[in-house]
PDB file of C-alpha atoms and ligand atoms in Angstrom:
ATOM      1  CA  UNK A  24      19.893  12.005  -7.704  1.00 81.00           C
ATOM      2  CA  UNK A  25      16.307  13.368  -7.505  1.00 93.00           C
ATOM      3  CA  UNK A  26      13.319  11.965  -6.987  1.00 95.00           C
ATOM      4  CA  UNK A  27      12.276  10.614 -10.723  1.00 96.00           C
ATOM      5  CA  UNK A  28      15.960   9.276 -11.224  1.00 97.00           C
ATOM      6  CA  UNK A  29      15.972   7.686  -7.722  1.00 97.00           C
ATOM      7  CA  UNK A  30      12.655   5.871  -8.560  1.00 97.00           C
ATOM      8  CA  UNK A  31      13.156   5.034 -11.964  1.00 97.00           C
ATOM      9  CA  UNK A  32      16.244   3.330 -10.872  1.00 97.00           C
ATOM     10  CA  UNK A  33      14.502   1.441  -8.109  1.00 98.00           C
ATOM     11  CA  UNK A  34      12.146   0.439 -10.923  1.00 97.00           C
ATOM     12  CA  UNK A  35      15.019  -0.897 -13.045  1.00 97.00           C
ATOM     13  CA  UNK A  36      16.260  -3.082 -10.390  1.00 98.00           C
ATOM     14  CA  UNK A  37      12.856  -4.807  -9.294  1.00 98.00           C
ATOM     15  CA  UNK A  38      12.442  -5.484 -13.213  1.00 96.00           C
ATOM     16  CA  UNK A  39      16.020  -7.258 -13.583  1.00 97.00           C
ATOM     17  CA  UNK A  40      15.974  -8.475  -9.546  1.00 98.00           C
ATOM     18  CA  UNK A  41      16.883 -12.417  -8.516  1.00 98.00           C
ATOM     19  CA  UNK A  42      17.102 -11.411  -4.797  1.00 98.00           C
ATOM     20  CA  UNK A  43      14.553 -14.420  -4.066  1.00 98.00           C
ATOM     21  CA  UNK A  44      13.156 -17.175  -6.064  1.00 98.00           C
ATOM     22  CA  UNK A  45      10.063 -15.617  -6.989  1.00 98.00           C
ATOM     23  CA  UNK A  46      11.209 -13.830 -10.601  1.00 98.00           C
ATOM     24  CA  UNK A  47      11.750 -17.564 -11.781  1.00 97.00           C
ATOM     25  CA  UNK A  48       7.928 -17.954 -11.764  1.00 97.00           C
ATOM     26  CA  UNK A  49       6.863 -14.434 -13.042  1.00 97.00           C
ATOM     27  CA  UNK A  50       6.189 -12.902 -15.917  1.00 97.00           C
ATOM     28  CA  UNK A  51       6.976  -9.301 -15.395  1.00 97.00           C
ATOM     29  CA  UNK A  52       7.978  -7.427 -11.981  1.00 98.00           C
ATOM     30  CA  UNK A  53       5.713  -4.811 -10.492  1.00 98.00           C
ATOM     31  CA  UNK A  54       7.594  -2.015  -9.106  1.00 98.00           C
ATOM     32  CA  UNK A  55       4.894   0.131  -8.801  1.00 98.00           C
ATOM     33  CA  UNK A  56       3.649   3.086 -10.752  1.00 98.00           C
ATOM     34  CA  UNK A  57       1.550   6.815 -10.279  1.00 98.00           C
ATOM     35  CA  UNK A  58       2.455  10.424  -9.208  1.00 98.00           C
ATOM     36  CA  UNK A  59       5.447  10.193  -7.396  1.00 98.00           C
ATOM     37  CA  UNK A  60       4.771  13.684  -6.086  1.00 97.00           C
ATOM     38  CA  UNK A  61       1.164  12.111  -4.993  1.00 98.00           C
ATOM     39  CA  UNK A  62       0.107  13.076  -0.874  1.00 97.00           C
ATOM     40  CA  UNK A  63      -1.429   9.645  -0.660  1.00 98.00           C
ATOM     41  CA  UNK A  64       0.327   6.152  -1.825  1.00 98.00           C
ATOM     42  CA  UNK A  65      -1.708   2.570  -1.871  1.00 98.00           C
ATOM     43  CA  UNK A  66       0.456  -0.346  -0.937  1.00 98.00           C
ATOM     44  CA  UNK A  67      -0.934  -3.411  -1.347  1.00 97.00           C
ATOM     45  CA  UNK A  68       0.384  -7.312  -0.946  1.00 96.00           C
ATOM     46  CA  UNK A  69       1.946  -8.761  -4.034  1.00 97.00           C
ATOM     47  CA  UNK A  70       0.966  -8.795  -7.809  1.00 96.00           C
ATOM     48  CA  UNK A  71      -1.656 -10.883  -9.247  1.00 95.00           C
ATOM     49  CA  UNK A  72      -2.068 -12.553 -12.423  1.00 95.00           C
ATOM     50  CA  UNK A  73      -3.518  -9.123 -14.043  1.00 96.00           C
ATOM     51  CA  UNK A  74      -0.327  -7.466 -12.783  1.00 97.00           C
ATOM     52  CA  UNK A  75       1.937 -10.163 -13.809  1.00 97.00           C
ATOM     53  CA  UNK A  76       0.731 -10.100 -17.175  1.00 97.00           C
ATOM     54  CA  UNK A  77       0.894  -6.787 -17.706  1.00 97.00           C
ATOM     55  CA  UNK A  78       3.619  -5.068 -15.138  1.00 97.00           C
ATOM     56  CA  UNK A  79       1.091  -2.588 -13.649  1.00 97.00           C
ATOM     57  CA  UNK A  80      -0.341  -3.081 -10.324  1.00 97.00           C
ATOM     58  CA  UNK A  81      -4.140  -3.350  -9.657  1.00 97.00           C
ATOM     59  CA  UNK A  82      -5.236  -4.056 -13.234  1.00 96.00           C
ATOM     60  CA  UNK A  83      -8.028  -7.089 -12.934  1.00 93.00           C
ATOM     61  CA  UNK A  84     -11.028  -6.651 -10.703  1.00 95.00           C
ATOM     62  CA  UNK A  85      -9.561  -5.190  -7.617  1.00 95.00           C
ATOM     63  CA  UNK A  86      -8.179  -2.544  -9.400  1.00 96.00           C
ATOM     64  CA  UNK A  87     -11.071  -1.865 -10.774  1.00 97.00           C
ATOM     65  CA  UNK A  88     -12.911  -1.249  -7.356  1.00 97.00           C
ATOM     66  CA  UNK A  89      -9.966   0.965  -6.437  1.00 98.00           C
ATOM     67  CA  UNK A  90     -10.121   3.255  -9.329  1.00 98.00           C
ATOM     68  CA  UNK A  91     -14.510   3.731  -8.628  1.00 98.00           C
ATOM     69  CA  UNK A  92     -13.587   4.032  -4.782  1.00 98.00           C
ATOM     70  CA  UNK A  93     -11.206   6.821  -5.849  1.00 98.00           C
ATOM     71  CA  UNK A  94     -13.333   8.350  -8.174  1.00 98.00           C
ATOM     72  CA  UNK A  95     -16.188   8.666  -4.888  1.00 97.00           C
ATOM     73  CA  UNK A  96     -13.148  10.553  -2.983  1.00 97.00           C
ATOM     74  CA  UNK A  97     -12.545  12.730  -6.570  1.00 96.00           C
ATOM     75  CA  UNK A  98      -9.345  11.169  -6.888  1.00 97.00           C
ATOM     76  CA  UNK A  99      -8.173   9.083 -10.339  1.00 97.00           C
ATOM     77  CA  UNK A 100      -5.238   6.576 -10.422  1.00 96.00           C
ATOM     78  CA  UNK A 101      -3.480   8.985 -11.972  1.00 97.00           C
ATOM     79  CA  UNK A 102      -3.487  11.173  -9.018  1.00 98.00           C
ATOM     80  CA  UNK A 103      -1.950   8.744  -6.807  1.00 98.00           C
ATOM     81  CA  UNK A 104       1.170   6.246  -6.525  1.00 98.00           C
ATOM     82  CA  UNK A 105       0.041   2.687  -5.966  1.00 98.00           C
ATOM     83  CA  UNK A 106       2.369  -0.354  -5.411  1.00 98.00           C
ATOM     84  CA  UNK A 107       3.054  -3.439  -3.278  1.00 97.00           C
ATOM     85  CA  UNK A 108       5.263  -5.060  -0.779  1.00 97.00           C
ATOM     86  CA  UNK A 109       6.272  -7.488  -3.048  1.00 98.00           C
ATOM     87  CA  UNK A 110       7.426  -7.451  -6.576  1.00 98.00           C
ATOM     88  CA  UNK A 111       7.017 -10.586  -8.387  1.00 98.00           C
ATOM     89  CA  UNK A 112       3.971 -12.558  -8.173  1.00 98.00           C
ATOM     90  CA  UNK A 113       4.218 -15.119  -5.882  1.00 97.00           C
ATOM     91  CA  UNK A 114       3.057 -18.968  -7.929  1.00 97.00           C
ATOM     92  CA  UNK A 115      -0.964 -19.234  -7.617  1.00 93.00           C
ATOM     93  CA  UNK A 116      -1.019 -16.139  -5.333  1.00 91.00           C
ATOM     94  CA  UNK A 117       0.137 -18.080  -2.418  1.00 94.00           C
ATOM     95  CA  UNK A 118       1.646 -15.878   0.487  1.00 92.00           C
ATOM     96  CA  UNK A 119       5.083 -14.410   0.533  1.00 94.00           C
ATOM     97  CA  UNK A 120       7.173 -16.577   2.389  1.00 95.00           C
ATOM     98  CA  UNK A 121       9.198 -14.691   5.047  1.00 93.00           C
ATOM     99  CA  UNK A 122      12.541 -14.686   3.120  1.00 96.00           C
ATOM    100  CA  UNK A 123      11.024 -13.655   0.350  1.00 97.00           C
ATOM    101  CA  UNK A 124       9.596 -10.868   2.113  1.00 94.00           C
ATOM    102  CA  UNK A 125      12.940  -9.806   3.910  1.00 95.00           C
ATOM    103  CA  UNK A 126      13.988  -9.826   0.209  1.00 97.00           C
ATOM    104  CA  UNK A 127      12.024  -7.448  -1.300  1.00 97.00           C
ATOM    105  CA  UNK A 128      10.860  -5.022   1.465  1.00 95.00           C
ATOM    106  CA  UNK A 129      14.087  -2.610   0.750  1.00 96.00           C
ATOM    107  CA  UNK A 130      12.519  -1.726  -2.865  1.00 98.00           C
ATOM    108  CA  UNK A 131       9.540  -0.597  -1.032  1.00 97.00           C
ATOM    109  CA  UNK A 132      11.083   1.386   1.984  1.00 96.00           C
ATOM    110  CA  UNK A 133      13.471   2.712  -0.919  1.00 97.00           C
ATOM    111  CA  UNK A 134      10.687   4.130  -2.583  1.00 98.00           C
ATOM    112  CA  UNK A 135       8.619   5.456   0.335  1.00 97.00           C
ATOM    113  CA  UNK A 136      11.537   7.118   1.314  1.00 96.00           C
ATOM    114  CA  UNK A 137      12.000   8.840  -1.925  1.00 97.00           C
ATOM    115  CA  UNK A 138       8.109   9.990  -1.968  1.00 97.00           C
ATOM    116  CA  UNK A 139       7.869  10.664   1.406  1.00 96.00           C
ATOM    117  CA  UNK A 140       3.874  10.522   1.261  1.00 97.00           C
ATOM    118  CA  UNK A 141       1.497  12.357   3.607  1.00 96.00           C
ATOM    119  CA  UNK A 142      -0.568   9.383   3.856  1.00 97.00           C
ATOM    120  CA  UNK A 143       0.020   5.470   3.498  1.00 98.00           C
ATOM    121  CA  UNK A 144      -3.406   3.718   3.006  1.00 98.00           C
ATOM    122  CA  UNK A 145      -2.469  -0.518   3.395  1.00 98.00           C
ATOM    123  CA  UNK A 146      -4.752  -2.336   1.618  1.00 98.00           C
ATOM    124  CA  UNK A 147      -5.323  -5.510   3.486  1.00 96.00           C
ATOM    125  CA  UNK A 148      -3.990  -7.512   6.466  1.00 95.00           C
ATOM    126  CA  UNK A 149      -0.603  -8.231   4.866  1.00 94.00           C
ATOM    127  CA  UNK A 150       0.524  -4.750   3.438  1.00 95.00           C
ATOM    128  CA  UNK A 151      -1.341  -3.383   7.394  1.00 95.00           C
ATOM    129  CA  UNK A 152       1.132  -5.752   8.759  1.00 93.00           C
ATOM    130  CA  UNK A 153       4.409  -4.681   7.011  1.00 92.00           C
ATOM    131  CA  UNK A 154       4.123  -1.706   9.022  1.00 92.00           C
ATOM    132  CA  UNK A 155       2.041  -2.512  11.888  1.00 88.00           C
ATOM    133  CA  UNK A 156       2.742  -6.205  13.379  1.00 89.00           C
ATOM    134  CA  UNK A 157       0.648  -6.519  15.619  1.00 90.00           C
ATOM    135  CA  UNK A 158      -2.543  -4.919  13.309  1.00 92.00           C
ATOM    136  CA  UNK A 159      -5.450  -6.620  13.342  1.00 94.00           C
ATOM    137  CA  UNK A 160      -7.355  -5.611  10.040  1.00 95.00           C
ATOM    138  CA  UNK A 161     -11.102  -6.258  11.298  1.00 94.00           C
ATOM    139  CA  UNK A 162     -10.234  -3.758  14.734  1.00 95.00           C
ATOM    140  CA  UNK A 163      -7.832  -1.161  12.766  1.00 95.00           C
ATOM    141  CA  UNK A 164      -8.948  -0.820   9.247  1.00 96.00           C
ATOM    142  CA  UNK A 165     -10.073   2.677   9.202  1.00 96.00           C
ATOM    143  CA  UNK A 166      -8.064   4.588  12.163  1.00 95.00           C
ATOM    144  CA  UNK A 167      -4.781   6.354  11.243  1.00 94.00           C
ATOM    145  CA  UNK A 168      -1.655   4.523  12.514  1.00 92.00           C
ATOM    146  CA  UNK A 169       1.563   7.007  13.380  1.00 90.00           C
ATOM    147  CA  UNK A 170       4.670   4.529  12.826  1.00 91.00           C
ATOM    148  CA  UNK A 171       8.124   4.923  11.846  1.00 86.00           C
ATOM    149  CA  UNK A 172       7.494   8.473  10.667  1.00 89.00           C
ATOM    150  CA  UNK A 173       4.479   7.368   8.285  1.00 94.00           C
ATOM    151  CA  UNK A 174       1.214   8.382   8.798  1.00 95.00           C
ATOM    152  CA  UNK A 175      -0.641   4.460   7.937  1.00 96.00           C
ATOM    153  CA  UNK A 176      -4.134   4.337   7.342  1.00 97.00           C
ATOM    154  CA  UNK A 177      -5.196   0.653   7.014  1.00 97.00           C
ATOM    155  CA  UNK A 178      -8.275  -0.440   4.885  1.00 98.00           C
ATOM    156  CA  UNK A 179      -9.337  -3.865   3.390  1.00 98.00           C
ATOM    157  CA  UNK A 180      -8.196  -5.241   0.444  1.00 97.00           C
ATOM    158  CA  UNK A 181     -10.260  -4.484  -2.894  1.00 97.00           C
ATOM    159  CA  UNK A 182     -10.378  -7.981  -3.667  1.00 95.00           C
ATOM    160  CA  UNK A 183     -11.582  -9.197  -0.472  1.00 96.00           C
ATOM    161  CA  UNK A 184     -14.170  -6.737  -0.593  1.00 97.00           C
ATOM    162  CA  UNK A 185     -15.248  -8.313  -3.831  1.00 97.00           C
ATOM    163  CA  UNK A 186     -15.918 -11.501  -2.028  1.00 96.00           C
ATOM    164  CA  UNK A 187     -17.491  -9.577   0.981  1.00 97.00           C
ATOM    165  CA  UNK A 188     -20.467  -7.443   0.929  1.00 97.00           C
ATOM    166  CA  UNK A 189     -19.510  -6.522   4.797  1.00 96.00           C
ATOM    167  CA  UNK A 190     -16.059  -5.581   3.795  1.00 97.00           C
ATOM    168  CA  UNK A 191     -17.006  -4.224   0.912  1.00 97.00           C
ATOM    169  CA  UNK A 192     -19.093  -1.917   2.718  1.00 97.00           C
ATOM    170  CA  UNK A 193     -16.245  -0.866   5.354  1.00 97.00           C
ATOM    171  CA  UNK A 194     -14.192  -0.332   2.541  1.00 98.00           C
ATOM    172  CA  UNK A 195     -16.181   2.057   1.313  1.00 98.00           C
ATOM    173  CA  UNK A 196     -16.669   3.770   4.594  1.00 97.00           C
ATOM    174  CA  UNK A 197     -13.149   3.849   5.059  1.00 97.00           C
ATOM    175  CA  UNK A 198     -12.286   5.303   1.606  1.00 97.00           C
ATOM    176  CA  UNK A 199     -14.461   8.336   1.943  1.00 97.00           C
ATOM    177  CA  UNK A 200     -13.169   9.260   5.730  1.00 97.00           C
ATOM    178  CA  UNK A 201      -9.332   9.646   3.704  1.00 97.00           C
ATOM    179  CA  UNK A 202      -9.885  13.533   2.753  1.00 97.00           C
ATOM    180  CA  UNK A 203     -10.569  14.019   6.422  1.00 95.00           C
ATOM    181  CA  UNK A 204      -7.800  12.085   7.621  1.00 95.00           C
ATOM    182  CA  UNK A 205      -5.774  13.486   5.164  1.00 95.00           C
ATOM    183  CA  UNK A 206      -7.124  17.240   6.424  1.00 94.00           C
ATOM    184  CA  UNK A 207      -6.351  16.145   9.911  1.00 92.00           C
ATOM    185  CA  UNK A 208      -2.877  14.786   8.741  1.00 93.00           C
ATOM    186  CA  UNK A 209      -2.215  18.722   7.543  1.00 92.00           C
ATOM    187  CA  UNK A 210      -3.288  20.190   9.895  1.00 88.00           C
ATOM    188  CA  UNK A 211       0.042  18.658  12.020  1.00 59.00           C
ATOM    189  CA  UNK A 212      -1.831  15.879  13.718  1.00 56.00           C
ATOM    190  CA  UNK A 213      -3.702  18.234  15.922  1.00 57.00           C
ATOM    191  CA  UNK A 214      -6.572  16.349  17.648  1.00 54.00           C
ATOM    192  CA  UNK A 215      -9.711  16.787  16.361  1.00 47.00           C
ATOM    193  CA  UNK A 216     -13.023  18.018  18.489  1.00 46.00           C
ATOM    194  CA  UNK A 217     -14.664  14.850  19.026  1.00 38.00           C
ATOM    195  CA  UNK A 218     -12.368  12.272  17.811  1.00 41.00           C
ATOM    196  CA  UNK A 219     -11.308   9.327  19.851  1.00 37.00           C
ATOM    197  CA  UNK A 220     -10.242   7.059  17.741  1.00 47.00           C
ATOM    198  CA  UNK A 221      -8.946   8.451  14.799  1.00 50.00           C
ATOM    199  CA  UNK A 222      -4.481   8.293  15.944  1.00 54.00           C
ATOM    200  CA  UNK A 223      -3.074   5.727  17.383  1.00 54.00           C
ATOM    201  CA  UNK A 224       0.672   5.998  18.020  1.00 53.00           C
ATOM    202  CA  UNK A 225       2.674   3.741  17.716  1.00 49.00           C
ATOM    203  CA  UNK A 226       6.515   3.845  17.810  1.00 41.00           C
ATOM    204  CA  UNK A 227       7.772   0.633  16.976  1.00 42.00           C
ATOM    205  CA  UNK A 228       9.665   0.099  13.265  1.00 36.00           C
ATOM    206  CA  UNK A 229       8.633  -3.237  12.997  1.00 35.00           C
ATOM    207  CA  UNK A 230       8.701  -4.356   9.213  1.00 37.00           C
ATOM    208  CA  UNK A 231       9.838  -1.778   8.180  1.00 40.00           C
ATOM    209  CA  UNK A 232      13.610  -1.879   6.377  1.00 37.00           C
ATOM    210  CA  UNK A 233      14.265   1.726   6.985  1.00 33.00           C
TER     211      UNK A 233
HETATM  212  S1  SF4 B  29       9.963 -10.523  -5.413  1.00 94.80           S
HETATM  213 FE1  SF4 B  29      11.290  -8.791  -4.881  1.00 94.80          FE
HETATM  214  S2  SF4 B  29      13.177  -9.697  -4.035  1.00 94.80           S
HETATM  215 FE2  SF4 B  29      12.062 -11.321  -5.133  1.00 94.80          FE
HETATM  216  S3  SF4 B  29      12.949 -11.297  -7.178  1.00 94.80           S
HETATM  217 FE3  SF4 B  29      11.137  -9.972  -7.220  1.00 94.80          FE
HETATM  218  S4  SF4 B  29      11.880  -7.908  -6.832  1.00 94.80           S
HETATM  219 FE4  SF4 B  29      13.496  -9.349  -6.218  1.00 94.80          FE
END
């Protein structure tokens, strides 16, 4: 199977899954949508109501923020693939419980695997932690992460940053350093003059259902 057929099949299952018991409470499943052939892929927690409603991920506000934060980097949404850890909105947005989690992760590791992206920007603590356990968002947001064969690049969530002015302002920051990281990322992970801070390798596979 190639790519498209791969996906499109991983996109069939999310929308008919009953792995866990979060598809009793949704209205749609969100398996994620974009260029599949995209350099860069968002990943973000779990739908919201927007998404439930409608199937698509980042619709309401946060999406909105997304789309102008692209549009600063010359990017549209078009350009990219953006999905989320899990599928089905969890009731009242609470947090994915851990089986739930363990669930659903496969559809996403199925899918990076298929797109093998340059670049993995985590929006948030949760989708930072899927990868990265021991992240902290606050210290690593910003600062490309080497793990498991992806090359993470953690930021804060759009919707957080519409309750924040602070984050909202790292966000930013963070969004326009991603066509230099992504540069630096082509340019095989070469070191550049001057930066200290930019890689941090890390080995471990934890979270990740590869
Ligand atoms: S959240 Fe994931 S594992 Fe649970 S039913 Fe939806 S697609 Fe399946």
């Amino acid at each position: 199977m190639d790519k498209k057929a791969i996906l499109e099949q991983i996109e069939k299952n999310v929308k008919m899954c009953q792995k866990c018991r979060l598809y009793k409470t949704a209205k749609h499943g969100v398996p994620g949508e974009g260029n599949i052939e995209s350099e860069i892929v968002f990943i973000g927690e779990a739908p919201g109501q927007m998404e439930d409603e409608t199937g698509r991920p980042f619709v309401g506000r946060a999406g909105k923020l997304l789309e102008a934060l692209l549009k600063e980097i010359g990017y549209t949404r078009e350009d990219v693939w953006i999905g989320n850890i899990i599928k089905h909105r969890p009731p009242e947005n609470r947090d994915p419980l851990p089986d739930e989690i363990a669930a659903c992760e496969p559809y996403l590791a199925m899918q990076l695997k298929a797109m093998e992206p340059l670049m993995v920007i985590t929006l948030g603590r949760f989708a930072m932690n899927y990868f990265y356990s021991d992240g902290r968002i606050t210290r690593d947001r910003g600062r490309l992460i080497k793990i498991a064969g992806f090359n993470v690049y953690p930021v804060y969530h759009p919707a957080a940053a519409l309750r924040n002015p602070q984050m909202a302002l790292g966000l930013k920051e963070d969004f326009l350093k991603i066509p230099t990281v992504l540069k630096y990322i082509k340019e095989d992970l070469q070191k550049p003059d001057g930066s200290t801070d930019l890689l941090q390798e890390n080995k471990d596979q934890i979270g990740l259902g590869l």
